[in-house]
mmCIF file of C-alpha atoms in Angstrom:
data_model
loop_
_atom_site.group_PDB
_atom_site.id
_atom_site.type_symbol
_atom_site.label_atom_id
_atom_site.label_comp_id
_atom_site.label_asym_id
_atom_site.label_seq_id
_atom_site.Cartn_x
_atom_site.Cartn_y
_atom_site.Cartn_z
ATOM 1 C CA HIS A 1 83.813 81.577 114.806
ATOM 2 C CA PRO A 2 82.051 84.779 115.857
ATOM 3 C CA MET A 3 83.214 86.519 118.949
ATOM 4 C CA LYS A 4 80.568 86.612 121.831
ATOM 5 C CA LEU A 5 80.383 88.978 124.775
ATOM 6 C CA ASP A 6 81.336 87.608 128.184
ATOM 7 C CA ARG A 7 77.763 88.395 129.426
ATOM 8 C CA SER A 8 74.395 89.029 127.834
ATOM 9 C CA TYR A 9 72.736 92.496 127.437
ATOM 10 C CA GLY A 10 69.103 92.989 126.634
ATOM 11 C CA ASN A 11 67.085 90.701 124.619
ATOM 12 C CA THR A 12 65.637 90.219 121.281
ATOM 13 C CA ARG A 13 61.785 90.198 120.384
ATOM 14 C CA ARG A 14 62.037 86.477 120.719
ATOM 15 C CA GLU A 15 63.480 86.837 124.241
ATOM 16 C CA ARG A 16 66.993 85.594 123.349
ATOM 17 C CA SER A 17 69.775 87.334 125.080
ATOM 18 C CA LEU A 18 72.120 89.410 122.911
ATOM 19 C CA THR A 19 75.812 88.195 123.023
ATOM 20 C CA ASP A 20 76.791 88.210 119.415
ATOM 21 C CA LEU A 21 79.101 91.114 118.452
ATOM 22 C CA THR A 22 77.599 91.997 115.121
ATOM 23 C CA GLY A 23 78.065 95.377 113.719
ATOM 24 C CA MET A 24 81.077 96.068 116.066
ATOM 25 C CA ILE A 25 83.541 98.783 115.365
ATOM 26 C CA VAL A 26 87.176 97.921 116.390
ATOM 27 C CA VAL A 27 89.739 100.440 117.551
ATOM 28 C CA GLU A 28 93.451 99.576 118.051
ATOM 29 C CA ASP A 29 95.680 101.330 120.517
ATOM 30 C CA THR A 30 99.110 100.324 119.344
ATOM 31 C CA LEU A 31 100.927 102.307 121.935
ATOM 32 C CA ARG A 32 99.172 100.612 124.706
ATOM 33 C CA GLN A 33 98.801 97.269 122.732
ATOM 34 C CA LEU A 34 95.026 97.154 123.343
ATOM 35 C CA VAL A 35 92.129 96.319 120.931
ATOM 36 C CA TYR A 36 88.748 97.689 121.878
ATOM 37 C CA GLY A 37 85.291 96.565 120.429
ATOM 38 C CA LEU A 38 82.509 99.121 120.374
ATOM 39 C CA HIS A 39 79.060 97.705 120.049
ATOM 40 C CA LYS A 40 75.424 98.908 120.751
ATOM 41 C CA PHE A 41 75.735 97.876 124.323
ATOM 42 C CA GLY A 42 79.034 99.037 125.457
ATOM 43 C CA VAL A 43 82.903 98.844 125.158
ATOM 44 C CA ALA A 44 84.778 95.603 125.359
ATOM 45 C CA LYS A 45 88.442 94.631 125.270
ATOM 46 C CA LEU A 46 89.322 91.993 122.607
ATOM 47 C CA ASP A 47 92.035 89.489 122.795
ATOM 48 C CA VAL A 48 92.514 88.741 119.140
ATOM 49 C CA ARG A 49 94.691 85.698 119.735
ATOM 50 C CA SER A 50 92.177 83.851 122.097
ATOM 51 C CA GLY A 51 89.010 85.369 120.793
ATOM 52 C CA GLU A 52 87.979 86.177 124.369
ATOM 53 C CA VAL A 53 85.957 89.308 125.015
ATOM 54 C CA GLN A 54 86.029 91.302 128.396
ATOM 55 C CA THR A 55 83.276 93.790 128.916
ATOM 56 C CA LEU A 56 84.705 97.066 130.145
ATOM 57 C CA LEU A 57 81.614 99.323 130.168
ATOM 58 C CA ALA A 58 77.905 99.029 129.675
ATOM 59 C CA TYR A 59 76.366 102.037 128.097
ATOM 60 C CA ASP A 60 73.820 103.983 130.250
ATOM 61 C CA PRO A 61 70.311 103.196 128.846
ATOM 62 C CA ALA A 62 69.667 106.956 128.835
ATOM 63 C CA PHE A 63 71.925 107.139 125.779
ATOM 64 C CA GLY A 64 69.501 105.208 123.586
ATOM 65 C CA ASP A 65 70.699 103.502 120.580
ATOM 66 C CA MET A 66 74.419 103.586 120.464
ATOM 67 C CA ARG A 67 75.151 101.891 117.329
ATOM 68 C CA THR A 68 78.575 103.111 116.419
ATOM 69 C CA VAL A 69 79.423 104.107 112.875
ATOM 70 C CA ALA A 70 83.006 105.418 113.387
ATOM 71 C CA ALA A 71 85.547 105.832 116.019
ATOM 72 C CA SER A 72 89.064 107.205 116.474
ATOM 73 C CA LEU A 73 91.721 107.141 119.145
ATOM 74 C CA ASP A 74 93.454 110.238 120.566
ATOM 75 C CA GLY A 75 97.049 110.567 121.960
ATOM 76 C CA GLN A 76 95.605 110.195 125.526
ATOM 77 C CA GLY A 77 94.163 106.651 124.649
ATOM 78 C CA ARG A 78 90.591 108.054 124.751
ATOM 79 C CA ILE A 79 88.131 107.029 122.074
ATOM 80 C CA TRP A 80 85.946 109.407 120.186
ATOM 81 C CA ILE A 81 82.776 107.578 119.196
ATOM 82 C CA CYS A 82 80.491 108.508 116.509
ATOM 83 C CA ALA A 83 77.129 107.017 117.081
ATOM 84 C CA TYR A 84 73.712 107.465 115.736
ATOM 85 C CA ARG A 85 72.966 109.668 118.774
ATOM 86 C CA GLY A 86 75.859 111.975 118.436
ATOM 87 C CA LEU A 87 79.614 112.207 119.445
ATOM 88 C CA PHE A 88 80.758 110.543 122.650
ATOM 89 C CA LEU A 89 83.996 110.214 124.467
ATOM 90 C CA TYR A 90 85.216 107.021 126.176
ATOM 91 C CA GLU A 91 87.837 107.487 128.796
ATOM 92 C CA PRO A 92 89.258 104.054 129.578
ATOM 93 C CA GLU A 93 91.171 104.977 132.752
ATOM 94 C CA GLN A 94 87.943 106.460 134.245
ATOM 95 C CA GLN A 95 85.684 103.820 132.779
ATOM 96 C CA ARG A 96 83.223 106.370 131.653
ATOM 97 C CA VAL A 97 81.576 107.649 128.526
ATOM 98 C CA HIS A 98 79.896 110.981 128.008
ATOM 99 C CA GLN A 99 78.263 112.716 125.140
ATOM 100 C CA LEU A 100 79.991 115.763 123.594
ATOM 101 C CA ARG A 101 78.001 118.826 122.830
ATOM 102 C CA PRO A 102 79.222 122.139 121.481
ATOM 103 C CA LEU A 103 79.033 125.239 123.694
ATOM 104 C CA GLU A 104 77.572 127.225 120.691
ATOM 105 C CA PRO A 105 73.824 126.417 120.513
ATOM 106 C CA ASP A 106 73.828 126.871 116.785
ATOM 107 C CA LEU A 107 76.184 123.872 116.359
ATOM 108 C CA GLU A 108 74.080 121.526 118.594
ATOM 109 C CA GLN A 109 72.090 120.132 115.682
ATOM 110 C CA ARG A 110 75.237 119.649 113.526
ATOM 111 C CA ALA A 111 77.044 117.711 116.170
ATOM 112 C CA ARG A 112 74.177 115.229 116.726
ATOM 113 C CA VAL A 113 74.089 113.837 113.234
ATOM 114 C CA VAL A 114 77.678 112.387 113.010
ATOM 115 C CA HIS A 115 78.775 109.927 110.418
ATOM 116 C CA MET A 116 82.497 109.635 110.518
ATOM 117 C CA ASN A 117 85.480 111.134 112.364
ATOM 118 C CA TYR A 118 89.234 111.445 111.640
ATOM 119 C CA ARG A 119 91.971 112.624 114.035
ATOM 120 C CA ASP A 120 94.830 114.284 112.229
ATOM 121 C CA ARG A 121 98.521 114.472 113.288
ATOM 122 C CA ASN A 122 97.967 117.831 115.007
ATOM 123 C CA GLY A 123 95.239 116.359 117.287
ATOM 124 C CA LEU A 124 92.284 117.982 115.535
ATOM 125 C CA LEU A 125 89.118 115.836 115.230
ATOM 126 C CA TRP A 126 87.449 116.272 111.835
ATOM 127 C CA ILE A 127 83.807 115.285 112.055
ATOM 128 C CA GLY A 128 81.588 114.449 109.123
ATOM 129 C CA THR A 129 77.863 115.115 109.579
ATOM 130 C CA SER A 130 74.756 114.271 107.628
ATOM 131 C CA GLY A 131 73.639 117.299 105.756
ATOM 132 C CA TYR A 132 75.540 119.753 107.996
ATOM 133 C CA GLY A 133 78.928 119.725 106.730
ATOM 134 C CA VAL A 134 82.220 119.219 108.446
ATOM 135 C CA LEU A 135 82.996 120.293 112.040
ATOM 136 C CA LYS A 136 86.363 120.246 113.667
ATOM 137 C CA HIS A 137 87.122 119.785 117.236
ATOM 138 C CA ASP A 138 90.211 121.296 118.982
ATOM 139 C CA PRO A 139 90.951 119.359 122.104
ATOM 140 C CA ARG A 140 93.354 122.126 123.245
ATOM 141 C CA SER A 141 90.526 124.668 123.397
ATOM 142 C CA GLU A 142 87.867 122.075 123.750
ATOM 143 C CA ARG A 143 85.855 123.873 121.072
ATOM 144 C CA PHE A 144 83.871 122.851 117.891
ATOM 145 C CA HIS A 145 84.204 125.003 114.802
ATOM 146 C CA THR A 146 82.579 124.755 111.397
ATOM 147 C CA VAL A 147 84.692 124.265 108.320
ATOM 148 C CA GLN A 148 83.965 127.059 105.860
ATOM 149 C CA GLY A 149 82.687 125.922 102.504
ATOM 150 C CA MET A 150 82.012 122.337 103.662
ATOM 151 C CA SER A 151 78.319 122.633 104.735
#
């Protein structure tokens, strides 16, 4: 049976509340033994044994359409979210999410059209964009860089 949110968010054109978790991206934190579900309304904690879903965070409506296409977990337990609206960072301990934008203005457009991400063993986040090549983000310097020959 499909998982359902513990409370409804928004409604459809037919005025039905939205509780189904269709199109959800799942991220597993094996170190902390947690499973997160990212859906267009927010972040939930999933209990895979019981099927229970606990809402942790509802996205700010100002973010717009937050359909997630990919996500990865870093060593600090934060979730890097690739959504249609760009790259976001969810910090579970602070219960907050914010959009990440490059300091360099010429990379702003590239960082908004994100389709996938991958965190390597060195902690670098590789970000695949649509039509703008590959970016990498180094959390030690908090900087984005273009990958030469990949745009």
